[in-house]
Tab-separated table of C-alpha atoms and ligand atoms in Angstrom:
chain	number	residue	atom	x	y	z
A	23	UNK	CA	-105.224	5.887	162.946
A	24	UNK	CA	-103.111	3.849	160.529
A	25	UNK	CA	-103.189	5.119	156.966
A	26	UNK	CA	-101.578	2.589	154.586
A	27	UNK	CA	-100.255	4.007	151.362
A	28	UNK	CA	-101.777	7.489	151.811
A	29	UNK	CA	-99.858	8.751	148.769
A	30	UNK	CA	-102.056	6.486	146.634
A	31	UNK	CA	-104.994	8.675	147.485
A	32	UNK	CA	-103.377	12.070	147.089
A	33	UNK	CA	-105.188	14.072	144.409
A	34	UNK	CA	-107.924	11.464	143.868
A	35	UNK	CA	-111.371	12.868	143.307
A	36	UNK	CA	-113.916	11.057	145.384
A	37	UNK	CA	-117.633	11.820	145.316
A	38	UNK	CA	-119.129	10.811	148.596
A	39	UNK	CA	-122.820	10.089	148.511
A	40	UNK	CA	-124.761	10.027	151.749
A	41	UNK	CA	-128.247	8.558	151.975
A	42	UNK	CA	-130.681	8.568	154.854
A	43	UNK	CA	-129.652	6.409	157.826
A	44	UNK	CA	-128.432	6.821	161.340
A	45	UNK	CA	-125.002	5.608	160.243
A	46	UNK	CA	-124.592	8.900	158.322
A	47	UNK	CA	-122.786	10.306	161.289
A	48	UNK	CA	-119.844	7.925	160.598
A	49	UNK	CA	-119.501	9.407	157.114
A	50	UNK	CA	-118.123	12.571	158.681
A	51	UNK	CA	-115.186	10.565	159.979
A	52	UNK	CA	-114.722	8.894	156.582
A	53	UNK	CA	-114.709	12.272	154.821
A	54	UNK	CA	-112.207	13.544	157.380
A	55	UNK	CA	-109.879	10.570	156.825
A	56	UNK	CA	-109.877	11.057	153.125
A	57	UNK	CA	-109.334	14.796	153.224
A	58	UNK	CA	-106.440	14.226	155.652
A	59	UNK	CA	-104.512	12.268	152.984
A	60	UNK	CA	-104.991	14.814	150.266
A	61	UNK	CA	-108.083	13.531	148.483
A	62	UNK	CA	-110.458	15.979	146.910
A	63	UNK	CA	-113.796	14.991	148.391
A	64	UNK	CA	-117.185	16.408	147.324
A	65	UNK	CA	-120.389	15.387	149.003
A	66	UNK	CA	-123.899	14.785	147.676
A	67	UNK	CA	-126.601	14.112	150.257
A	68	UNK	CA	-130.069	12.811	149.719
A	69	UNK	CA	-132.853	14.772	151.453
A	70	UNK	CA	-133.184	11.802	153.863
A	71	UNK	CA	-129.480	12.071	154.830
A	72	UNK	CA	-129.962	15.725	155.865
A	73	UNK	CA	-132.434	14.508	158.524
A	74	UNK	CA	-129.562	12.713	160.248
A	75	UNK	CA	-126.577	15.066	159.803
A	76	UNK	CA	-126.308	18.646	158.610
A	77	UNK	CA	-124.720	19.476	155.240
A	78	UNK	CA	-122.693	22.160	157.046
A	79	UNK	CA	-120.846	19.492	158.986
A	80	UNK	CA	-119.626	17.777	155.843
A	81	UNK	CA	-118.948	21.151	154.231
A	82	UNK	CA	-116.753	22.080	157.168
A	83	UNK	CA	-114.807	18.781	156.931
A	84	UNK	CA	-114.320	18.745	153.162
A	85	UNK	CA	-114.082	22.469	152.531
A	86	UNK	CA	-116.647	22.315	149.744
A	87	UNK	CA	-120.345	23.125	149.605
A	88	UNK	CA	-122.479	20.029	149.900
A	89	UNK	CA	-125.009	19.336	147.124
A	90	UNK	CA	-128.453	18.188	148.144
A	91	UNK	CA	-130.938	19.468	145.590
A	92	UNK	CA	-131.094	18.824	141.849
A	93	UNK	CA	-133.049	22.002	141.270
A	94	UNK	CA	-131.046	24.474	143.372
A	95	UNK	CA	-129.765	27.063	140.822
A	96	UNK	CA	-126.879	28.042	143.120
A	97	UNK	CA	-125.632	24.487	143.510
A	98	UNK	CA	-126.062	23.797	139.779
A	99	UNK	CA	-124.023	26.936	139.062
A	100	UNK	CA	-121.210	25.776	141.458
A	101	UNK	CA	-120.953	22.243	140.017
A	102	UNK	CA	-123.962	20.854	138.181
A	103	UNK	CA	-125.004	17.210	138.392
A	104	UNK	CA	-123.503	16.328	135.063
A	105	UNK	CA	-120.219	17.972	135.946
A	106	UNK	CA	-120.187	16.141	139.292
A	107	UNK	CA	-120.861	12.856	137.539
A	108	UNK	CA	-117.862	13.428	135.212
A	109	UNK	CA	-115.581	14.846	137.886
A	110	UNK	CA	-115.236	11.867	140.206
A	111	UNK	CA	-112.610	9.079	139.989
A	112	UNK	CA	-114.789	7.015	142.320
A	113	UNK	CA	-118.262	7.409	143.798
A	114	UNK	CA	-118.754	5.931	147.252
A	115	UNK	CA	-122.176	5.941	148.865
A	116	UNK	CA	-121.937	5.545	152.653
A	117	UNK	CA	-124.350	4.787	154.101
A	118	UNK	CA	-126.339	3.259	151.251
A	119	UNK	CA	-129.879	2.707	152.570
A	120	UNK	CA	-132.287	0.075	151.279
A	121	UNK	CA	-134.244	2.781	149.481
A	122	UNK	CA	-131.115	4.258	147.954
A	123	UNK	CA	-130.012	0.829	146.695
A	124	UNK	CA	-133.477	0.086	145.263
A	125	UNK	CA	-133.432	3.393	143.414
A	126	UNK	CA	-130.020	2.766	141.996
A	127	UNK	CA	-131.098	-0.654	140.763
A	128	UNK	CA	-134.186	0.777	139.156
A	129	UNK	CA	-132.290	3.651	137.556
A	130	UNK	CA	-134.346	6.286	139.307
A	131	UNK	CA	-133.341	9.948	139.177
A	132	UNK	CA	-135.486	11.334	141.976
A	133	UNK	CA	-132.658	12.614	144.127
A	134	UNK	CA	-129.535	14.472	143.090
A	135	UNK	CA	-127.422	11.521	144.230
A	136	UNK	CA	-129.379	9.098	142.026
A	137	UNK	CA	-129.245	11.513	139.110
A	138	UNK	CA	-125.488	11.842	139.405
A	139	UNK	CA	-125.046	8.035	139.563
A	140	UNK	CA	-127.305	7.580	136.544
A	141	UNK	CA	-125.409	10.213	134.580
A	142	UNK	CA	-122.027	8.751	135.462
A	143	UNK	CA	-119.780	5.984	134.108
A	144	UNK	CA	-117.488	6.378	137.149
A	145	UNK	CA	-117.036	3.209	139.232
A	146	UNK	CA	-119.483	3.079	142.109
A	147	UNK	CA	-119.083	1.498	145.565
A	148	UNK	CA	-121.829	1.098	148.088
A	149	UNK	CA	-121.477	0.714	151.835
A	150	UNK	CA	-124.883	-0.545	152.840
A	151	UNK	CA	-126.326	0.200	156.276
A	152	UNK	CA	-129.809	-0.711	157.374
A	153	UNK	CA	-131.809	-2.866	159.772
A	154	UNK	CA	-130.678	-6.524	159.334
A	155	UNK	CA	-134.148	-7.685	158.265
A	156	UNK	CA	-134.186	-5.043	155.565
A	157	UNK	CA	-130.728	-6.141	154.432
A	158	UNK	CA	-131.750	-9.781	154.325
A	159	UNK	CA	-135.045	-9.152	152.577
A	160	UNK	CA	-135.075	-10.857	149.160
A	161	UNK	CA	-135.888	-7.529	147.537
A	162	UNK	CA	-132.762	-5.855	148.887
A	163	UNK	CA	-130.632	-8.920	148.145
A	164	UNK	CA	-131.940	-9.042	144.561
A	165	UNK	CA	-131.217	-5.316	144.161
A	166	UNK	CA	-127.708	-5.578	145.511
A	167	UNK	CA	-126.893	-8.663	143.441
A	168	UNK	CA	-128.156	-7.022	140.265
A	169	UNK	CA	-125.996	-3.966	141.024
A	170	UNK	CA	-122.973	-6.149	141.676
A	171	UNK	CA	-123.578	-7.906	138.308
A	172	UNK	CA	-123.296	-4.414	136.785
A	173	UNK	CA	-119.915	-4.022	138.427
A	174	UNK	CA	-120.970	-1.974	141.448
A	175	UNK	CA	-118.790	-2.794	144.427
A	176	UNK	CA	-120.427	-3.581	147.743
A	177	UNK	CA	-118.386	-2.903	150.921
A	178	UNK	CA	-120.089	-4.622	153.843
A	179	UNK	CA	-122.391	-4.453	155.667
A	180	UNK	CA	-120.779	-5.468	158.922
A	181	UNK	CA	-122.529	-7.620	161.505
A	182	UNK	CA	-123.275	-6.626	165.080
A	183	UNK	CA	-125.703	-4.782	167.292
A	184	UNK	CA	-127.610	-2.168	165.384
A	185	UNK	CA	-129.031	1.238	166.351
A	186	UNK	CA	-132.511	-0.318	166.483
A	187	UNK	CA	-131.352	-3.004	168.979
A	188	UNK	CA	-131.404	-5.888	166.474
A	189	UNK	CA	-128.273	-7.950	165.938
A	190	UNK	CA	-127.145	-9.180	162.493
A	191	UNK	CA	-125.752	-7.938	159.206
A	192	UNK	CA	-126.592	-4.345	158.408
A	193	UNK	CA	-124.101	-2.091	160.207
A	194	UNK	CA	-122.075	0.355	158.203
A	195	UNK	CA	-118.493	-0.752	158.052
A	196	UNK	CA	-116.223	1.340	160.213
A	197	UNK	CA	-114.734	4.423	158.507
A	198	UNK	CA	-111.225	2.897	158.746
A	199	UNK	CA	-112.456	-0.252	156.942
A	200	UNK	CA	-114.113	1.834	154.226
A	201	UNK	CA	-110.959	3.837	153.914
A	202	UNK	CA	-108.957	0.617	153.398
A	203	UNK	CA	-111.384	-0.402	150.618
A	204	UNK	CA	-110.752	2.905	148.890
A	205	UNK	CA	-106.968	2.452	149.201
A	206	UNK	CA	-107.348	-1.091	147.861
A	207	UNK	CA	-109.503	0.180	145.004
A	208	UNK	CA	-106.868	2.670	143.873
A	209	UNK	CA	-104.027	0.271	144.568
A	210	UNK	CA	-105.840	-2.321	142.370
A	211	UNK	CA	-105.167	-5.828	143.468
A	212	UNK	CA	-103.655	-8.659	141.441
A	213	UNK	CA	-107.206	-9.900	140.698
A	214	UNK	CA	-108.848	-6.560	139.990
A	215	UNK	CA	-111.587	-6.955	137.421
A	216	UNK	CA	-111.791	-10.750	137.818
A	217	UNK	CA	-114.820	-12.674	138.896
A	218	UNK	CA	-113.856	-15.580	141.099
A	219	UNK	CA	-116.371	-18.341	141.854
A	220	UNK	CA	-115.541	-20.523	144.809
A	221	UNK	CA	-116.994	-23.542	146.614
A	222	UNK	CA	-116.293	-24.022	150.341
A	223	UNK	CA	-117.273	-26.095	153.321
A	224	UNK	CA	-118.745	-29.558	153.533
A	225	UNK	CA	-121.878	-30.954	151.904
A	226	UNK	CA	-124.589	-32.903	153.750
A	227	UNK	CA	-126.245	-35.836	152.084
A	228	UNK	CA	-129.572	-36.586	153.810
A	229	UNK	CA	-130.549	-40.083	154.981
A	230	UNK	CA	-133.891	-39.139	156.441
A	231	UNK	CA	-135.662	-36.025	157.742
A	232	UNK	CA	-133.062	-35.450	160.502
A	233	UNK	CA	-129.902	-37.412	159.601
A	234	UNK	CA	-127.235	-36.843	157.021
A	235	UNK	CA	-123.796	-38.044	155.934
A	236	UNK	CA	-121.283	-35.214	156.191
A	237	UNK	CA	-117.625	-34.530	156.815
A	238	UNK	CA	-115.377	-32.508	159.121
A	239	UNK	CA	-114.680	-29.605	156.732
A	240	UNK	CA	-115.106	-26.256	158.605
A	241	UNK	CA	-115.028	-24.057	155.493
A	242	UNK	CA	-112.194	-21.980	157.037
A	243	UNK	CA	-109.789	-22.407	154.131
A	244	UNK	CA	-112.414	-21.523	151.516
A	245	UNK	CA	-113.627	-18.512	153.385
A	246	UNK	CA	-110.014	-17.306	153.868
A	247	UNK	CA	-109.456	-17.664	150.135
A	248	UNK	CA	-112.620	-15.731	149.389
A	249	UNK	CA	-111.468	-12.898	151.639
A	250	UNK	CA	-107.927	-12.873	150.200
A	251	UNK	CA	-109.289	-12.791	146.628
A	252	UNK	CA	-111.670	-9.905	147.430
A	253	UNK	CA	-108.785	-8.039	149.050
A	254	UNK	CA	-106.968	-8.376	145.694
A	255	UNK	CA	-109.846	-6.758	143.867
A	256	UNK	CA	-111.757	-9.819	142.652
A	257	UNK	CA	-115.539	-9.941	142.600
A	258	UNK	CA	-116.138	-13.090	144.629
A	259	UNK	CA	-119.125	-15.417	144.561
A	260	UNK	CA	-119.039	-18.075	147.267
A	261	UNK	CA	-121.134	-21.214	147.064
A	262	UNK	CA	-120.949	-22.551	150.564
A	263	UNK	CA	-121.974	-25.751	152.289
A	264	UNK	CA	-123.210	-25.498	155.886
A	265	UNK	CA	-120.598	-23.793	158.133
A	266	UNK	CA	-120.670	-21.679	161.259
A	267	UNK	CA	-118.758	-18.916	159.488
A	268	UNK	CA	-120.225	-15.467	158.772
A	269	UNK	CA	-120.121	-14.282	155.137
A	270	UNK	CA	-117.074	-12.046	154.728
A	271	UNK	CA	-117.819	-8.492	153.600
A	272	UNK	CA	-118.048	-7.750	149.843
A	273	UNK	CA	-118.705	-11.374	148.950
A	274	UNK	CA	-121.905	-12.774	147.450
A	275	UNK	CA	-122.712	-16.028	149.262
A	276	UNK	CA	-125.119	-18.740	148.148
A	277	UNK	CA	-125.730	-21.313	150.872
A	278	UNK	CA	-126.428	-24.918	149.930
A	279	UNK	CA	-126.619	-28.256	151.769
A	280	UNK	CA	-126.069	-31.096	149.252
A	281	UNK	CA	-123.510	-31.772	146.510
A	282	UNK	CA	-126.314	-31.627	143.941
A	283	UNK	CA	-127.393	-28.198	145.164
A	284	UNK	CA	-123.783	-27.023	145.096
A	285	UNK	CA	-123.412	-28.332	141.521
A	286	UNK	CA	-126.638	-26.587	140.442
A	287	UNK	CA	-125.609	-23.292	142.010
A	288	UNK	CA	-122.091	-23.407	140.529
A	289	UNK	CA	-123.492	-24.217	137.109
A	290	UNK	CA	-125.906	-21.276	137.372
A	291	UNK	CA	-122.981	-18.899	138.089
A	292	UNK	CA	-120.067	-20.292	136.126
A	293	UNK	CA	-120.628	-18.623	132.795
A	294	UNK	CA	-119.637	-15.302	134.395
A	295	UNK	CA	-116.564	-16.611	136.184
A	296	UNK	CA	-112.968	-16.026	135.122
A	297	UNK	CA	-111.601	-18.270	137.852
A	298	UNK	CA	-113.160	-21.244	139.607
A	299	UNK	CA	-111.746	-22.420	142.936
A	300	UNK	CA	-113.111	-25.749	144.190
A	301	UNK	CA	-112.305	-25.764	147.864
A	302	UNK	CA	-115.407	-27.563	149.140
A	303	UNK	CA	-115.181	-31.049	150.623
A	304	UNK	CA	-117.927	-32.416	148.401
A	305	UNK	CA	-119.399	-35.816	149.263
A	306	UNK	CA	-118.549	-38.156	146.374
A	307	UNK	CA	-121.628	-40.302	147.059
A	308	UNK	CA	-125.087	-39.833	148.541
A	309	UNK	CA	-127.666	-42.327	149.827
A	310	UNK	CA	-129.811	-43.482	146.937
A	311	UNK	CA	-132.959	-42.651	148.857
A	312	UNK	CA	-133.840	-40.233	151.592
A	313	UNK	CA	-136.667	-41.264	153.953
A	314	UNK	CA	-139.349	-38.637	154.247
A	315	UNK	CA	-139.672	-39.153	158.042
A	316	UNK	CA	-137.159	-39.954	160.722
A	317	UNK	CA	-136.181	-43.659	160.472
A	318	UNK	CA	-137.223	-45.322	163.745
A	319	UNK	CA	-134.833	-47.345	165.900
A	320	UNK	CA	-135.020	-51.002	164.914
A	321	UNK	CA	-136.080	-50.215	161.338
A	322	UNK	CA	-132.694	-48.755	160.358
A	323	UNK	CA	-131.407	-50.554	157.251
A	324	UNK	CA	-128.178	-52.495	157.853
A	325	UNK	CA	-126.717	-51.387	154.568
A	326	UNK	CA	-126.976	-48.285	152.434
A	327	UNK	CA	-127.039	-48.058	148.699
A	328	UNK	CA	-124.972	-45.106	147.647
A	329	UNK	CA	-125.051	-43.333	144.231
A	330	UNK	CA	-122.355	-41.013	142.909
A	331	UNK	CA	-122.733	-37.218	143.136
A	332	UNK	CA	-121.731	-35.011	140.201
A	333	UNK	CA	-118.033	-33.980	140.309
A	334	UNK	CA	-118.401	-30.219	140.246
A	335	UNK	CA	-114.762	-29.427	139.491
A	336	UNK	CA	-114.558	-31.996	136.707
A	337	UNK	CA	-117.785	-30.664	135.236
A	338	UNK	CA	-116.571	-27.057	135.279
A	339	UNK	CA	-113.135	-27.948	133.883
A	340	UNK	CA	-114.914	-29.923	131.128
A	341	UNK	CA	-117.068	-27.025	129.911
A	342	UNK	CA	-116.382	-25.877	126.315
A	343	UNK	CA	-115.056	-22.516	127.643
A	344	UNK	CA	-113.990	-23.267	131.203
A	345	UNK	CA	-112.734	-20.641	133.651
A	346	UNK	CA	-109.232	-21.046	134.990
A	347	UNK	CA	-109.598	-23.845	137.593
A	348	UNK	CA	-107.927	-24.385	140.924
A	349	UNK	CA	-108.799	-27.649	142.678
A	350	UNK	CA	-107.860	-29.099	146.040
A	351	UNK	CA	-106.718	-32.549	147.035
A	352	UNK	CA	-106.793	-33.482	150.700
A	353	UNK	CA	-104.919	-36.728	151.145
A	354	UNK	CA	-103.670	-38.808	154.049
A	355	UNK	CA	-100.930	-40.660	152.129
A	356	UNK	CA	-98.882	-40.406	148.896
A	357	UNK	CA	-100.118	-36.837	148.813
A	358	UNK	CA	-98.296	-35.475	145.762
A	359	UNK	CA	-98.622	-38.589	143.628
A	360	UNK	CA	-102.374	-38.779	144.252
A	361	UNK	CA	-102.739	-35.046	143.731
A	362	UNK	CA	-100.904	-35.066	140.389
A	363	UNK	CA	-103.051	-37.956	139.192
A	364	UNK	CA	-106.177	-36.003	140.228
A	365	UNK	CA	-104.980	-32.834	138.418
A	366	UNK	CA	-104.458	-34.736	135.198
A	367	UNK	CA	-107.726	-36.700	135.498
A	368	UNK	CA	-109.833	-33.558	136.098
A	369	UNK	CA	-107.843	-31.540	133.533
A	370	UNK	CA	-107.269	-28.560	135.806
A	371	UNK	CA	-104.532	-25.957	135.588
A	372	UNK	CA	-103.625	-25.671	139.241
A	373	UNK	CA	-104.072	-28.083	142.149
A	374	UNK	CA	-103.436	-27.413	145.830
A	375	UNK	CA	-102.510	-30.554	147.710
A	376	UNK	CA	-102.504	-30.945	151.414
A	377	UNK	CA	-101.859	-33.741	153.864
A	378	UNK	CA	-104.693	-34.133	156.390
A	379	UNK	CA	-103.231	-34.464	159.878
A	380	UNK	CA	-104.184	-33.690	163.494
A	381	UNK	CA	-102.918	-30.078	163.252
A	382	UNK	CA	-103.540	-29.219	159.655
A	383	UNK	CA	-106.211	-29.524	156.996
A	384	UNK	CA	-109.754	-30.487	158.040
A	385	UNK	CA	-111.387	-28.428	160.828
A	386	UNK	CA	-108.022	-26.879	161.827
A	387	UNK	CA	-106.800	-23.240	161.916
A	388	UNK	CA	-103.595	-24.086	160.034
A	389	UNK	CA	-102.767	-25.737	156.801
A	390	UNK	CA	-99.835	-26.321	154.427
A	391	UNK	CA	-100.188	-26.674	150.669
A	392	UNK	CA	-98.191	-27.750	147.659
A	393	UNK	CA	-99.273	-26.133	144.399
A	394	UNK	CA	-99.002	-28.336	141.343
A	395	UNK	CA	-99.161	-27.045	137.824
A	396	UNK	CA	-97.489	-27.565	134.457
A	397	UNK	CA	-94.900	-25.016	135.676
A	398	UNK	CA	-93.852	-27.244	138.564
A	399	UNK	CA	-94.377	-27.377	142.327
A	400	UNK	CA	-94.511	-24.591	144.927
A	401	UNK	CA	-94.544	-25.516	148.591
A	402	UNK	CA	-96.402	-23.167	151.009
A	403	UNK	CA	-95.433	-24.205	154.575
A	404	UNK	CA	-97.814	-24.745	157.496
A	405	UNK	CA	-99.258	-21.481	158.780
A	406	UNK	CA	-102.606	-19.870	159.546
A	407	UNK	CA	-105.233	-20.345	156.869
A	408	UNK	CA	-105.476	-16.562	156.434
A	409	UNK	CA	-101.787	-16.124	155.607
A	410	UNK	CA	-101.802	-19.228	153.490
A	411	UNK	CA	-104.798	-17.968	151.553
A	412	UNK	CA	-103.005	-14.700	150.778
A	413	UNK	CA	-99.964	-16.574	149.457
A	414	UNK	CA	-102.187	-18.929	147.459
A	415	UNK	CA	-104.008	-15.972	145.860
A	416	UNK	CA	-100.643	-14.403	145.004
A	417	UNK	CA	-99.556	-17.530	143.102
A	418	UNK	CA	-102.998	-18.084	141.624
A	419	UNK	CA	-103.023	-14.538	140.226
A	420	UNK	CA	-99.529	-14.998	138.745
A	421	UNK	CA	-100.417	-18.289	137.078
A	422	UNK	CA	-103.796	-17.010	135.907
A	423	UNK	CA	-102.259	-13.966	134.212
A	424	UNK	CA	-99.525	-16.164	132.633
A	425	UNK	CA	-102.298	-18.443	131.352
A	426	UNK	CA	-104.205	-15.494	129.919
A	427	UNK	CA	-101.120	-14.257	128.096
A	428	UNK	CA	-100.683	-17.679	126.480
A	429	UNK	CA	-104.388	-17.874	125.596
A	430	UNK	CA	-104.334	-14.443	123.937
A	431	UNK	CA	-101.018	-14.912	122.061
B	501	C5P	O1	-111.549	-36.409	143.713
B	501	C5P	P1	-111.537	-35.527	144.929
B	501	C5P	O2	-112.867	-35.526	145.641
B	501	C5P	O3	-110.429	-35.853	145.892
B	501	C5P	O4	-111.228	-34.087	144.397
B	501	C5P	C1	-111.084	-33.019	145.200
B	501	C5P	C2	-111.339	-31.768	144.406
B	501	C5P	O5	-112.492	-31.895	143.618
B	501	C5P	C3	-111.673	-30.611	145.325
B	501	C5P	O6	-111.222	-29.413	144.669
B	501	C5P	C4	-113.165	-30.646	145.448
B	501	C5P	O7	-113.715	-29.394	145.821
B	501	C5P	C5	-113.567	-31.074	144.086
B	501	C5P	N1	-114.809	-31.894	144.029
B	501	C5P	C6	-115.935	-31.393	143.421
B	501	C5P	N2	-117.050	-32.179	143.331
B	501	C5P	C7	-117.076	-33.428	143.794
B	501	C5P	C8	-115.944	-33.964	144.430
B	501	C5P	C9	-114.804	-33.152	144.535
B	501	C5P	O8	-115.942	-30.265	142.989
B	501	C5P	N3	-118.206	-34.169	143.719
């Protein structure tokens, strides 16, 4: 198994919380991975977790007694709940069940694990695992979003076939993936501590009950940027138009259809954002009216009256205290001239310009970008959108930190 940067983890004190779920068996492998690179791992299990795996298993793997009971005098004597809460550099709960997440949100202290979390200021990461319906339930989503607002990290869940036979989001991420999150946490990415708000994908502007005006944007570039930013430690909120893409792990996604809905959602989130990335292919105009029912053949109007949509990027950049803004300009001709004009008009710090062609840009797996800012131009050659997104995030982080330095001086 590949361990990247294992020295980063040597000597780290990680409190591993285990709540009740069938995925608890994978936690043994996670504990073993961490111990193998020199981490000091202590385990707290909820009573529910002990129904799935025995504390002795985790004790054998970590070399330390496993705590399960708030009121056990022996366990309190070994390392009490307050001492545990202060001891850890990072608390990771894997699996985090729906019940465990609800209790954390409510600030309950009915299990030792919840008591420790409540008594701790240590950063907390959750690796949710549950039935996909439970995960998608508005109650669980509200709980997890509220916890993320408080700075709790959420790793996963992964999608796939579940123990109950359902398919969908709710699987515990694999131990190797969780391990990589821990490495990334301690490595701290170039955007650690930043909240990045991002739009991606197309918008659909309805004509009637079944028809819309849309565009060929696949959302691939935006989703790749969201992933690359999360990998660099950013908390990412993605406002996405309709795409076929799954929500990447650790990212809060709000799905919308129209430009107006995208605008409303961005405006609801933007006050918390440090960086705004407008990657969506937003329709500039929408039909003035939308027929309630399907327009019948023969009654289709020969011309459409269109009205302008709000320009989301311009609106965000025009706020009294705007976040640092990165916009996109997809052009077919005079790419850089058009892009520079757009950057000035919308008053944004950084603009990524790309030529739309048969092999790059819209609905393609590859793209090439030129970054325009007051500091000059940087060309990122044609390559996969994943690699391109990583390079883009590298430059974005550099320019964002330079901008902060100027703002604070
Ligand atoms: O002016 P143009 O549509 O070419 O500008 C493109 C940039 O502006 C992109 O970053 C796009 O996401 C953003 N945009 C927006 N809202 C609109 C139109 C474009 O945020 N209504």
